[in-house]
CSV table of C-alpha atoms and ligand atoms in Angstrom, one decimal:
chain,number,residue,atom,x,y,z
A,20,MET,CA,-40.7,9.1,26.6
A,21,HIS,CA,-36.6,9.2,26.5
A,22,VAL,CA,-35.3,7.1,24.1
A,23,ARG,CA,-32.7,4.4,25.6
A,24,VAL,CA,-31.1,1.9,23.4
A,25,ARG,CA,-28.3,-0.7,23.7
A,26,TYR,CA,-26.2,-2.7,21.1
A,27,ALA,CA,-25.1,-6.0,23.1
A,28,PRO,CA,-22.9,-8.0,21.4
A,29,SER,CA,-21.4,-10.9,22.4
A,30,PRO,CA,-17.5,-11.3,22.5
A,31,THR,CA,-17.2,-14.6,20.7
A,32,GLY,CA,-16.5,-13.7,16.9
A,33,LEU,CA,-15.6,-11.1,14.9
A,34,GLN,CA,-18.3,-8.0,14.0
A,35,HIS,CA,-19.6,-8.9,10.8
A,36,ILE,CA,-22.7,-7.3,8.8
A,37,GLY,CA,-25.7,-8.1,10.5
A,38,GLY,CA,-23.8,-7.0,13.8
A,39,ILE,CA,-23.4,-3.7,12.8
A,40,ARG,CA,-26.8,-3.3,10.9
A,41,THR,CA,-28.0,-3.6,14.5
A,42,ALA,CA,-25.7,-1.2,15.9
A,43,LEU,CA,-26.2,1.2,13.5
A,44,PHE,CA,-30.1,1.0,13.6
A,45,ASN,CA,-30.3,1.2,17.0
A,46,TYR,CA,-27.7,4.5,17.0
A,47,PHE,CA,-29.6,6.1,14.2
A,48,PHE,CA,-32.9,5.8,16.3
A,49,ALA,CA,-31.4,6.8,19.3
A,50,ARG,CA,-29.6,9.9,17.4
A,51,ALA,CA,-33.0,10.8,15.4
A,52,ARG,CA,-35.1,10.8,19.0
A,53,GLY,CA,-32.2,12.5,20.9
A,54,GLY,CA,-31.8,9.3,22.7
A,55,SER,CA,-29.0,7.7,24.2
A,56,PHE,CA,-27.3,4.7,22.8
A,57,ILE,CA,-25.6,2.4,24.7
A,58,LEU,CA,-23.1,-0.7,24.3
A,59,ARG,CA,-23.4,-3.8,26.8
A,60,ILE,CA,-21.0,-6.5,26.3
A,61,GLU,CA,-22.6,-9.7,27.0
A,62,ASP,CA,-19.4,-11.8,28.2
A,63,THR,CA,-21.6,-14.4,30.2
A,64,ASP,CA,-20.2,-17.4,27.7
A,65,ARG,CA,-17.1,-18.2,29.5
A,66,GLU,CA,-16.2,-20.9,26.8
A,67,ARG,CA,-17.0,-18.5,23.4
A,68,TYR,CA,-15.2,-15.3,24.9
A,69,ASP,CA,-12.7,-14.0,22.9
A,70,GLN,CA,-10.5,-11.3,24.0
A,71,ALA,CA,-9.9,-10.2,20.1
A,72,ALA,CA,-13.3,-10.5,19.5
A,73,LEU,CA,-13.9,-7.8,22.4
A,74,GLN,CA,-11.1,-5.8,20.8
A,75,ASP,CA,-12.7,-6.1,17.2
A,76,ILE,CA,-16.1,-3.9,18.7
A,77,TYR,CA,-13.9,-1.1,19.6
A,78,ASP,CA,-11.5,-0.9,16.5
A,79,THR,CA,-15.0,-1.7,14.1
A,80,PHE,CA,-16.9,1.2,15.6
A,81,ASP,CA,-13.9,3.6,15.7
A,82,TRP,CA,-13.2,2.4,12.0
A,83,LEU,CA,-16.7,3.1,11.4
A,84,GLY,CA,-16.2,6.3,13.4
A,85,ILE,CA,-19.6,5.7,15.7
A,86,GLY,CA,-19.6,5.8,19.2
A,87,TRP,CA,-22.1,5.2,22.5
A,88,ASP,CA,-23.0,7.5,25.3
A,89,GLU,CA,-22.3,4.7,27.5
A,90,GLY,CA,-20.1,1.6,27.6
A,91,PRO,CA,-17.6,-0.2,29.1
A,92,ASP,CA,-15.0,2.1,28.2
A,93,VAL,CA,-16.4,5.1,28.5
A,94,GLY,CA,-18.6,4.7,31.7
A,95,GLY,CA,-22.0,5.7,32.5
A,96,PRO,CA,-24.5,5.8,35.4
A,97,HIS,CA,-25.0,1.9,34.9
A,98,ALA,CA,-21.8,0.9,34.6
A,99,PRO,CA,-20.3,-2.1,34.7
A,100,TYR,CA,-21.2,-2.7,31.0
A,101,PHE,CA,-19.8,-5.8,30.9
A,102,GLN,CA,-22.2,-8.6,32.1
A,103,SER,CA,-19.4,-10.3,33.5
A,104,GLN,CA,-18.9,-7.9,36.3
A,105,ARG,CA,-22.7,-7.7,37.5
A,106,LEU,CA,-23.1,-11.4,38.4
A,107,GLU,CA,-24.0,-10.1,41.9
A,108,LEU,CA,-26.9,-8.8,40.5
A,109,TYR,CA,-28.1,-11.6,38.6
A,110,ARG,CA,-28.1,-13.5,41.9
A,111,ARG,CA,-30.1,-11.6,43.8
A,112,CYS,CA,-32.6,-11.3,41.0
A,113,ALA,CA,-32.6,-15.0,40.4
A,114,GLU,CA,-33.4,-15.1,44.6
A,115,GLN,CA,-36.0,-12.9,44.1
A,116,LEU,CA,-37.8,-15.3,41.7
A,117,ILE,CA,-37.4,-17.9,43.8
A,118,GLU,CA,-38.8,-16.3,46.7
A,119,ARG,CA,-41.8,-15.8,44.4
A,120,ASP,CA,-41.8,-19.5,43.5
A,121,LEU,CA,-41.0,-18.4,40.2
A,122,ALA,CA,-37.7,-19.9,39.8
A,123,TYR,CA,-36.6,-22.6,41.4
A,124,TYR,CA,-33.1,-24.6,42.3
A,125,ALA,CA,-32.3,-27.6,39.8
A,126,TYR,CA,-29.9,-30.2,40.7
A,127,ASP,CA,-29.9,-32.7,37.7
A,128,THR,CA,-26.2,-33.8,37.2
A,129,PRO,CA,-25.1,-33.8,33.8
A,130,GLU,CA,-25.6,-37.8,33.1
A,131,GLU,CA,-29.0,-37.1,34.6
A,132,LEU,CA,-29.7,-34.6,32.2
A,133,ALA,CA,-27.9,-36.7,29.1
A,134,ALA,CA,-30.0,-39.5,30.1
A,135,MET,CA,-33.2,-37.8,30.1
A,136,ARG,CA,-32.4,-36.3,26.6
A,137,GLU,CA,-31.6,-39.7,25.3
A,138,ALA,CA,-34.8,-41.0,26.4
A,139,GLN,CA,-36.8,-38.1,24.5
A,140,GLY,CA,-34.5,-39.4,21.2
A,141,HIS,CA,-33.9,-36.6,18.4
A,142,LYS,CA,-37.5,-35.0,18.9
A,143,GLY,CA,-36.1,-33.7,22.3
A,144,GLY,CA,-38.8,-31.9,24.5
A,145,GLY,CA,-36.4,-29.9,26.5
A,146,TYR,CA,-36.4,-30.3,30.0
A,147,ASP,CA,-39.5,-32.5,31.5
A,148,ARG,CA,-39.5,-29.5,34.6
A,149,ARG,CA,-38.5,-32.6,36.9
A,150,GLY,CA,-36.5,-30.3,39.4
A,151,ARG,CA,-40.2,-28.6,40.5
A,152,ASN,CA,-41.4,-31.8,42.1
A,153,TYR,CA,-38.2,-32.9,44.0
A,154,THR,CA,-38.7,-33.8,47.7
A,155,ALA,CA,-36.2,-31.9,50.4
A,156,GLU,CA,-34.9,-35.6,51.3
A,157,GLN,CA,-34.0,-35.6,47.8
A,158,ILE,CA,-32.6,-32.6,47.5
A,159,ALA,CA,-30.9,-33.1,50.8
A,160,ASP,CA,-29.0,-36.0,49.0
A,161,PHE,CA,-28.1,-33.6,46.3
A,162,GLU,CA,-26.5,-31.4,48.2
A,163,ALA,CA,-24.7,-34.0,49.9
A,164,ARG,CA,-23.6,-35.7,46.8
A,165,GLY,CA,-21.7,-32.0,46.4
A,166,ILE,CA,-24.0,-31.2,43.1
A,167,ALA,CA,-24.1,-27.5,42.7
A,168,PRO,CA,-27.8,-26.5,41.4
A,169,VAL,CA,-29.0,-24.5,38.9
A,170,VAL,CA,-31.7,-21.8,38.8
A,171,ARG,CA,-34.4,-22.7,36.5
A,172,PHE,CA,-37.3,-20.3,35.4
A,173,LYS,CA,-40.8,-21.7,36.0
A,174,GLY,CA,-43.0,-20.7,33.4
A,175,PRO,CA,-46.6,-20.9,33.4
A,176,LEU,CA,-47.8,-24.0,31.8
A,177,ASP,CA,-50.9,-22.7,30.2
A,178,GLY,CA,-52.1,-19.9,28.5
A,179,GLU,CA,-50.5,-17.7,25.8
A,180,THR,CA,-47.6,-14.7,25.5
A,181,VAL,CA,-48.6,-11.8,23.2
A,182,PHE,CA,-46.3,-9.1,22.7
A,183,GLU,CA,-47.0,-6.1,20.2
A,184,ASP,CA,-43.3,-5.8,18.1
A,185,MET,CA,-43.1,-2.2,16.4
A,186,ILE,CA,-42.6,-4.1,13.2
A,187,LEU,CA,-43.7,-7.2,13.1
A,188,GLY,CA,-47.0,-6.3,14.8
A,189,ARG,CA,-48.9,-8.8,16.9
A,190,VAL,CA,-46.3,-12.1,18.3
A,191,SER,CA,-48.4,-14.7,20.2
A,192,LYS,CA,-46.9,-18.0,21.7
A,193,LYS,CA,-48.4,-20.6,23.6
A,194,ASN,CA,-46.7,-20.7,26.9
A,195,ARG,CA,-46.4,-24.6,26.8
A,196,ASP,CA,-44.3,-23.7,23.4
A,197,ILE,CA,-42.0,-21.8,25.3
A,198,THR,CA,-38.9,-23.5,26.3
A,199,PRO,CA,-39.5,-25.4,29.6
A,200,ASP,CA,-38.0,-24.2,32.5
A,201,PRO,CA,-35.2,-22.6,31.0
A,202,VAL,CA,-31.8,-22.2,33.4
A,203,LEU,CA,-31.4,-19.1,34.4
A,204,LEU,CA,-28.4,-19.0,36.5
A,205,LYS,CA,-25.5,-21.5,35.8
A,206,SER,CA,-24.3,-23.7,38.6
A,207,ASP,CA,-20.9,-21.5,38.3
A,208,GLY,CA,-23.0,-18.6,39.2
A,209,TYR,CA,-22.9,-17.1,35.6
A,210,PRO,CA,-26.5,-16.1,34.1
A,211,THR,CA,-27.8,-17.4,30.8
A,212,TYR,CA,-28.5,-15.2,28.1
A,213,HIS,CA,-31.8,-14.6,29.0
A,214,LEU,CA,-31.3,-13.7,32.7
A,215,ALA,CA,-28.9,-11.2,32.3
A,216,ASN,CA,-30.3,-9.7,28.8
A,217,VAL,CA,-34.0,-9.1,30.7
A,218,VAL,CA,-31.8,-7.5,34.2
A,219,ASP,CA,-29.8,-5.3,32.5
A,220,ASP,CA,-32.3,-4.1,29.8
A,221,HIS,CA,-34.6,-3.1,32.9
A,222,GLN,CA,-31.8,-2.2,35.0
A,223,MET,CA,-30.5,0.4,32.2
A,224,GLN,CA,-33.6,1.5,31.6
A,225,ILE,CA,-33.1,0.5,28.1
A,226,SER,CA,-36.6,1.9,26.4
A,227,HIS,CA,-36.6,-0.1,22.7
A,228,ILE,CA,-35.4,-3.5,21.8
A,229,LEU,CA,-33.7,-3.3,18.2
A,230,ARG,CA,-32.5,-6.4,17.5
A,231,ALA,CA,-31.8,-9.0,14.9
A,232,GLN,CA,-35.3,-11.4,14.0
A,233,GLU,CA,-33.5,-14.4,15.1
A,234,TRP,CA,-33.9,-13.5,18.6
A,235,ILE,CA,-37.8,-13.5,18.2
A,236,PRO,CA,-38.3,-17.0,19.7
A,237,SER,CA,-36.6,-16.0,22.4
A,238,ALA,CA,-38.7,-13.0,23.2
A,239,PRO,CA,-41.7,-14.4,24.8
A,240,LEU,CA,-39.6,-16.0,26.9
A,241,HIS,CA,-38.3,-12.7,28.3
A,242,VAL,CA,-41.6,-10.8,28.2
A,243,ARG,CA,-43.0,-14.2,30.8
A,244,LEU,CA,-39.4,-13.0,32.7
A,245,TYR,CA,-40.5,-9.4,32.9
A,246,GLU,CA,-44.0,-10.3,34.1
A,247,ALA,CA,-42.0,-12.3,36.7
A,248,PHE,CA,-40.1,-9.5,38.1
A,249,GLY,CA,-42.8,-7.4,38.1
A,250,TRP,CA,-41.1,-4.9,35.1
A,251,GLN,CA,-42.8,-3.6,32.2
A,252,PRO,CA,-41.0,-4.6,29.0
A,253,PRO,CA,-39.1,-1.8,26.7
A,254,VAL,CA,-40.8,-2.2,23.3
A,255,PHE,CA,-39.4,-4.8,21.2
A,256,CYS,CA,-38.2,-4.0,17.6
A,257,HIS,CA,-37.0,-7.2,15.3
A,258,LEU,CA,-35.2,-5.8,12.5
A,259,PRO,CA,-35.5,-8.4,9.1
A,260,MET,CA,-33.1,-10.5,8.5
A,261,VAL,CA,-30.0,-9.9,6.2
A,262,MET,CA,-29.4,-12.3,3.6
A,263,GLY,CA,-27.5,-13.3,0.6
A,264,LYS,CA,-28.7,-13.0,-3.0
A,265,ASP,CA,-29.4,-16.8,-2.6
A,266,GLY,CA,-31.9,-16.2,-0.4
A,267,GLN,CA,-29.9,-17.6,2.4
A,268,LYS,CA,-29.2,-15.9,5.7
A,269,LEU,CA,-25.7,-14.0,4.8
A,270,SER,CA,-22.7,-16.0,6.0
A,271,LYS,CA,-19.2,-16.3,5.4
A,272,ARG,CA,-20.4,-18.7,2.1
A,273,HIS,CA,-21.7,-15.4,0.1
A,274,GLY,CA,-18.2,-13.5,0.5
A,275,SER,CA,-16.6,-11.8,3.1
A,276,THR,CA,-19.0,-10.4,5.9
A,277,SER,CA,-16.7,-9.2,9.1
A,278,VAL,CA,-16.1,-5.8,8.6
A,279,ILE,CA,-12.7,-5.7,9.1
A,280,GLU,CA,-13.0,-8.0,5.8
A,281,PHE,CA,-14.6,-5.1,4.3
A,282,ARG,CA,-11.8,-2.5,5.9
A,283,ARG,CA,-8.8,-4.4,4.6
A,284,GLN,CA,-10.5,-4.8,1.0
A,285,GLY,CA,-10.5,-1.2,0.6
A,286,TYR,CA,-14.3,-0.1,1.5
A,287,LEU,CA,-14.7,3.4,3.0
A,288,PRO,CA,-16.5,3.8,6.7
A,289,GLU,CA,-19.1,6.2,5.1
A,290,ALA,CA,-19.8,3.6,2.4
A,291,LEU,CA,-20.6,1.1,4.3
A,292,ILE,CA,-22.6,2.8,6.4
A,293,ASN,CA,-24.8,3.9,3.8
A,294,TYR,CA,-25.0,0.8,2.5
A,295,VAL,CA,-25.9,-1.1,5.6
A,296,ALA,CA,-28.1,1.8,6.7
A,297,LEU,CA,-30.4,0.5,3.4
A,298,LEU,CA,-30.4,-3.1,4.9
A,299,GLY,CA,-34.4,-3.2,5.5
A,300,TRP,CA,-34.5,0.1,6.2
A,301,ALA,CA,-35.8,3.6,3.6
A,302,TYR,CA,-36.4,6.8,3.5
A,303,ASP,CA,-38.6,7.0,0.9
A,304,ASP,CA,-38.3,5.0,-2.3
A,305,LYS,CA,-35.9,7.3,-3.9
A,306,ARG,CA,-33.2,8.7,-2.1
A,307,GLU,CA,-29.9,6.2,-1.5
A,308,PHE,CA,-26.9,8.4,-0.8
A,309,PHE,CA,-26.9,9.1,3.1
A,310,THR,CA,-24.2,10.6,4.9
A,311,THR,CA,-23.7,9.6,8.8
A,312,GLN,CA,-25.0,13.1,9.9
A,313,ASP,CA,-28.2,12.4,7.4
A,314,LEU,CA,-29.0,9.4,9.4
A,315,GLU,CA,-28.6,10.9,12.5
A,316,ARG,CA,-31.5,13.1,12.0
A,317,LEU,CA,-33.5,11.1,9.4
A,318,PHE,CA,-33.7,7.7,10.6
A,319,ASP,CA,-36.9,6.7,11.8
A,320,ALA,CA,-38.0,3.7,13.2
A,321,ALA,CA,-41.5,3.6,11.1
A,322,ARG,CA,-39.5,2.6,7.8
A,323,ILE,CA,-37.8,-0.5,9.0
A,324,ASN,CA,-39.4,-2.9,6.7
A,325,LYS,CA,-40.8,-6.4,7.6
A,326,ALA,CA,-39.3,-8.4,4.6
A,327,PRO,CA,-35.6,-9.4,4.5
A,328,ALA,CA,-33.3,-7.3,3.1
A,329,VAL,CA,-30.7,-8.5,0.4
A,330,PHE,CA,-26.9,-8.2,0.9
A,331,ASP,CA,-25.8,-7.2,-2.7
A,332,TYR,CA,-22.0,-7.0,-2.7
A,333,ARG,CA,-22.2,-4.9,-6.0
A,334,LYS,CA,-24.1,-2.4,-5.1
A,335,LEU,CA,-21.9,-1.8,-1.7
A,336,GLU,CA,-19.3,-2.0,-4.5
A,337,TRP,CA,-20.8,0.9,-6.8
A,338,PHE,CA,-21.4,2.9,-3.6
A,339,ASN,CA,-17.8,2.4,-2.3
A,340,GLY,CA,-16.7,3.8,-5.8
A,341,VAL,CA,-19.1,6.7,-5.6
A,342,TYR,CA,-18.1,7.8,-2.4
A,343,ILE,CA,-14.3,7.7,-3.4
A,344,ARG,CA,-15.3,9.7,-6.5
A,345,ASN,CA,-16.6,12.2,-4.1
A,346,LYS,CA,-13.2,12.5,-2.0
A,347,SER,CA,-11.6,15.7,-2.2
A,348,ASP,CA,-7.7,15.7,-3.5
A,349,ASP,CA,-6.8,16.1,0.6
A,350,GLU,CA,-9.0,13.2,2.0
A,351,LEU,CA,-7.8,10.7,-0.8
A,352,GLU,CA,-4.3,11.9,-0.9
A,353,ALA,CA,-4.5,11.1,3.3
A,354,LEU,CA,-6.2,7.4,2.5
A,355,MET,CA,-4.4,6.8,-0.1
A,356,THR,CA,-0.9,7.3,1.6
A,357,PRO,CA,-0.3,4.6,4.2
A,358,ILE,CA,-1.6,2.4,1.3
A,359,LEU,CA,0.7,3.0,-0.9
A,360,MET,CA,3.5,3.3,1.8
A,361,GLN,CA,2.5,-0.5,2.6
A,362,ALA,CA,2.7,-1.6,-1.2
A,363,GLY,CA,6.5,0.0,-1.5
A,364,ILE,CA,5.5,2.2,-3.8
A,365,VAL,CA,6.2,5.4,-2.1
A,366,SER,CA,8.5,5.9,0.9
A,367,ASP,CA,7.8,6.6,4.7
A,368,PRO,CA,8.1,9.1,4.9
A,369,MET,CA,6.6,10.1,1.4
A,370,SER,CA,9.3,12.5,-0.5
A,371,GLU,CA,8.2,15.4,-2.3
A,372,GLY,CA,8.5,14.4,-5.5
A,373,GLU,CA,6.5,11.4,-4.7
A,374,ARG,CA,3.8,13.6,-3.3
A,375,SER,CA,3.7,15.4,-6.2
A,376,ILE,CA,3.8,12.7,-8.6
A,377,LEU,CA,0.4,11.3,-6.1
A,378,ARG,CA,-1.3,14.7,-6.2
A,379,GLY,CA,-0.8,14.5,-10.1
A,380,ALA,CA,-2.4,11.0,-10.3
A,381,LEU,CA,-5.3,11.9,-8.4
A,382,PRO,CA,-7.3,13.4,-10.9
A,383,LEU,CA,-6.4,10.5,-13.5
A,384,ILE,CA,-7.4,7.6,-11.0
A,385,ARG,CA,-10.3,9.1,-9.1
A,386,GLU,CA,-12.9,8.0,-11.3
A,387,ARG,CA,-11.2,4.3,-11.6
A,388,MET,CA,-11.4,2.9,-8.1
A,389,LYS,CA,-14.0,1.2,-6.8
A,390,TYR,CA,-11.5,0.2,-3.9
A,391,LEU,CA,-9.1,2.2,-2.4
A,392,THR,CA,-6.6,-1.2,-2.3
A,393,GLU,CA,-6.7,-0.7,-6.3
A,394,ALA,CA,-4.6,2.2,-6.0
A,395,PRO,CA,-1.3,0.4,-5.7
A,396,GLU,CA,-1.6,-1.3,-9.2
A,397,LEU,CA,-3.2,2.0,-10.7
A,398,VAL,CA,-0.2,4.3,-9.7
A,399,ARG,CA,2.8,2.0,-9.4
A,400,PHE,CA,4.0,2.7,-13.1
A,401,LEU,CA,4.2,6.5,-12.3
A,402,PHE,CA,6.8,5.7,-9.5
A,403,THR,CA,9.2,3.0,-11.0
A,404,ASP,CA,10.9,2.3,-14.0
A,405,GLN,CA,10.9,-1.0,-13.3
A,406,LEU,CA,8.3,-2.4,-15.3
A,407,GLN,CA,7.1,-6.2,-15.4
A,408,TYR,CA,6.5,-6.2,-19.1
A,409,LYS,CA,4.8,-9.4,-19.4
A,410,PRO,CA,5.7,-10.9,-23.2
A,411,GLU,CA,2.6,-11.7,-24.1
A,412,GLU,CA,1.0,-8.4,-23.0
A,413,LEU,CA,2.9,-6.8,-25.1
A,414,ILE,CA,2.6,-7.2,-28.8
A,415,PRO,CA,-1.8,-5.8,-29.0
A,416,LYS,CA,-4.1,-8.2,-29.8
A,417,LYS,CA,-4.5,-9.2,-33.9
A,418,MET,CA,-0.7,-7.9,-34.1
A,419,ASP,CA,2.7,-9.1,-34.6
A,420,ALA,CA,6.1,-8.5,-33.1
A,421,ALA,CA,7.3,-6.6,-36.1
A,422,GLY,CA,4.2,-4.6,-36.4
A,423,THR,CA,4.2,-3.6,-32.7
A,424,VAL,CA,8.1,-2.4,-33.4
A,425,GLU,CA,7.2,-0.5,-36.3
A,426,LEU,CA,4.2,1.5,-34.3
A,427,LEU,CA,6.2,2.1,-31.4
A,428,ARG,CA,8.8,3.8,-33.5
A,429,VAL,CA,6.0,6.0,-34.9
A,430,ALA,CA,4.7,6.2,-31.6
A,431,ARG,CA,8.1,7.3,-29.8
A,432,GLU,CA,8.7,10.2,-32.6
A,433,LEU,CA,4.9,11.4,-31.8
A,434,VAL,CA,5.9,11.6,-28.4
A,435,ASN,CA,8.8,14.5,-28.7
A,436,GLY,CA,7.8,17.4,-27.2
A,437,PHE,CA,4.8,16.3,-25.9
A,438,GLU,CA,4.7,18.5,-22.9
A,439,GLN,CA,4.6,21.3,-24.6
A,440,ARG,CA,1.5,20.6,-26.1
A,441,SER,CA,-2.1,19.9,-24.6
A,442,ASP,CA,-3.6,16.5,-24.6
A,443,GLU,CA,-6.2,17.3,-27.2
A,444,GLU,CA,-2.9,18.4,-29.6
A,445,ASN,CA,-1.4,15.6,-28.9
A,446,GLU,CA,-4.6,12.9,-29.6
A,447,GLU,CA,-4.9,14.7,-32.7
A,448,ARG,CA,-1.3,14.5,-33.8
A,449,PHE,CA,-1.5,10.3,-33.2
A,450,ARG,CA,-5.0,10.3,-35.1
A,451,ALA,CA,-3.8,11.9,-37.9
A,452,ARG,CA,-0.7,10.0,-38.3
A,453,ALA,CA,-2.8,6.5,-37.5
A,454,GLU,CA,-4.8,7.8,-40.8
A,455,GLU,CA,-2.0,8.5,-42.6
A,456,LEU,CA,-0.8,5.1,-41.9
A,457,GLY,CA,-4.2,3.5,-42.6
A,458,THR,CA,-4.4,1.9,-39.1
A,459,LYS,CA,-6.6,2.7,-36.5
A,460,MET,CA,-5.2,5.6,-33.9
A,461,GLY,CA,-5.7,2.6,-30.7
A,462,ASN,CA,-3.3,0.5,-32.4
A,463,LEU,CA,-1.0,3.6,-32.4
A,464,MET,CA,-1.4,4.0,-29.0
A,465,MET,CA,-2.0,0.4,-27.3
A,466,PRO,CA,2.0,-0.2,-28.0
A,467,LEU,CA,2.5,2.9,-26.5
A,468,ARG,CA,0.2,2.3,-23.5
A,469,ILE,CA,2.0,-0.9,-22.8
A,470,ALA,CA,5.1,0.6,-22.9
A,471,VAL,CA,5.1,3.8,-20.6
A,472,THR,CA,2.3,1.8,-17.8
A,473,GLY,CA,3.3,-1.6,-18.5
A,474,SER,CA,-0.4,-2.6,-19.1
A,475,ARG,CA,-2.9,-2.4,-21.5
A,476,VAL,CA,-5.5,-0.7,-19.1
A,477,SER,CA,-4.4,2.4,-17.3
A,478,PRO,CA,-4.9,5.7,-16.5
A,479,PRO,CA,-5.1,8.3,-19.1
A,480,LEU,CA,-2.1,8.6,-20.9
A,481,PHE,CA,-1.0,11.5,-22.0
A,482,GLY,CA,-2.0,12.8,-18.1
A,483,SER,CA,0.0,10.0,-17.1
A,484,MET,CA,3.3,10.6,-19.5
A,485,ARG,CA,3.5,14.6,-18.1
A,486,LEU,CA,3.6,12.6,-14.8
A,487,ILE,CA,6.7,10.3,-15.8
A,488,GLY,CA,8.2,13.1,-17.9
A,489,GLU,CA,9.1,12.9,-21.6
A,490,GLN,CA,12.6,11.2,-20.9
A,491,ARG,CA,11.8,8.4,-18.9
A,492,VAL,CA,8.8,8.3,-21.3
A,493,HIS,CA,11.6,7.3,-24.0
A,494,GLN,CA,13.6,5.3,-21.9
A,495,ARG,CA,10.6,3.0,-21.4
A,496,ILE,CA,9.8,2.9,-25.2
A,497,ASP,CA,13.4,2.0,-26.2
A,498,THR,CA,13.6,-0.8,-23.1
A,499,VAL,CA,9.7,-2.2,-24.7
A,500,LEU,CA,11.5,-2.2,-28.7
A,501,GLN,CA,14.9,-4.0,-27.3
A,502,LEU,CA,12.5,-6.6,-25.7
A,503,LEU,CA,10.1,-7.2,-29.3
A,504,GLN,CA,13.4,-7.0,-31.2
A,505,SER,CA,14.7,-10.1,-28.7
A,506,GLN,CA,11.6,-11.8,-29.8
A,507,GLY,CA,11.7,-11.7,-33.3
A,508,GLY,CA,10.4,-8.0,-33.9
A,509,THR,CA,12.3,-6.4,-37.2
A,510,ASP,CA,15.8,-4.9,-36.4
A,511,GLU,CA,16.7,-2.6,-39.8
B,625,LIG,N1,-25.3,-11.1,22.8
B,625,LIG,C1,-26.9,-11.0,22.3
B,625,LIG,C2,-26.0,-11.1,20.7
B,625,LIG,O1,-25.1,-11.2,20.5
B,625,LIG,C3,-27.8,-9.6,21.8
B,625,LIG,C4,-29.1,-10.3,21.7
B,625,LIG,C5,-30.2,-9.1,21.7
B,625,LIG,O2,-29.8,-8.1,21.4
B,625,LIG,O3,-31.1,-9.6,23.3
B,625,LIG,O4,-26.8,-10.6,19.9
């Protein structure tokens, strides 16, 4: 069987984790089986349609580096791939069902439907199928009143609908429990999701439907529609839910879920893809790291889980850190440069001097970043002498201003000529001196670190100082000494 799968988003909101999980599973399934991956835009809900959401679909997958074989922008044998441009097809299909007495025009006014719902109370049994029984006279009357009909499906009233889901196994539903006579075509000529989805999956020769489990309640209706049309349904494969750690369906409450937000926060697309591929799928019980190319080869739908997947922000963060660590210097430079430009830390374009500092900083910070967005704070002190010293942070814990001044003076002297010594030799010098003074090496280093970097935590100090140069290091120490003295440190 030639595998053809689709991702069929509705452009009503931003792409989120659940959406890209569905897209990626389809994409990897297609690639691993030598099949085709199709993007179809399900834009028949004109009220909720959002142009920005459509652009977000393109931007998201462009950033992720995932493309489709057929779709609105690339075309293909089943174009157009926007449902809003296929209205004629849906209308013809609805008419086919009417001709076979498997669908009918229903003329209810909104007021009548509201009254019906009211009479049903809050339990709401759905449409009471009254439209099946209107007489020719009643219909003529509706028409005379200018009421535009919808087309409703005439579903069977008894029996059972059964299908085999690739993941869930046998799924069955009593026909009487399927939505009663759902609308297929709205009075404005637009199809509902159910009709358009079924018609397009058939017409586009979709072989497998991989979609979120929240669509499982719709699947029996879809099966009935395929049968009404006399078409063979695709293989259904409903993907496990994605939950937050509290066991609730993943939502904004759990933190950011839109892909654009992850991008903004400094995640790498390859880390996100890797992690999302594991939301409900496993290669075996050990391996966790997969490049996109690995997944294109190794993805096997037989290994999709039934049980819900839990989205763990911590784990994603960890993946991201590992992916950042594994970047080459060139890749990391390219990723960081625009971020540093935006933060105003380097100029645009970056000068040669700035570039050489950045290159020198990469080995110092690579291990320390979980997000690319941490880069500006980590390296700012290398590029500017205008450090914001917070008075309360100038003095290391358990020390006073006078003690800090004293140790900083010692450190200033120890720093002399540091560029000519190795990091080990410099450290040794500090250690030996600390011992002589009967204090901890940390106590001697901390005031220096704060003076040079403006912070208690920083990349390795001697490596950083090399990038700054002895003269500027001395200047920074002097600035801090002055600050401390004005705060009451001794001034001999
Ligand atoms: N347009 C639906 C959605 O937004 C597609 C569901 C399906 O894949 O059948 O998720």
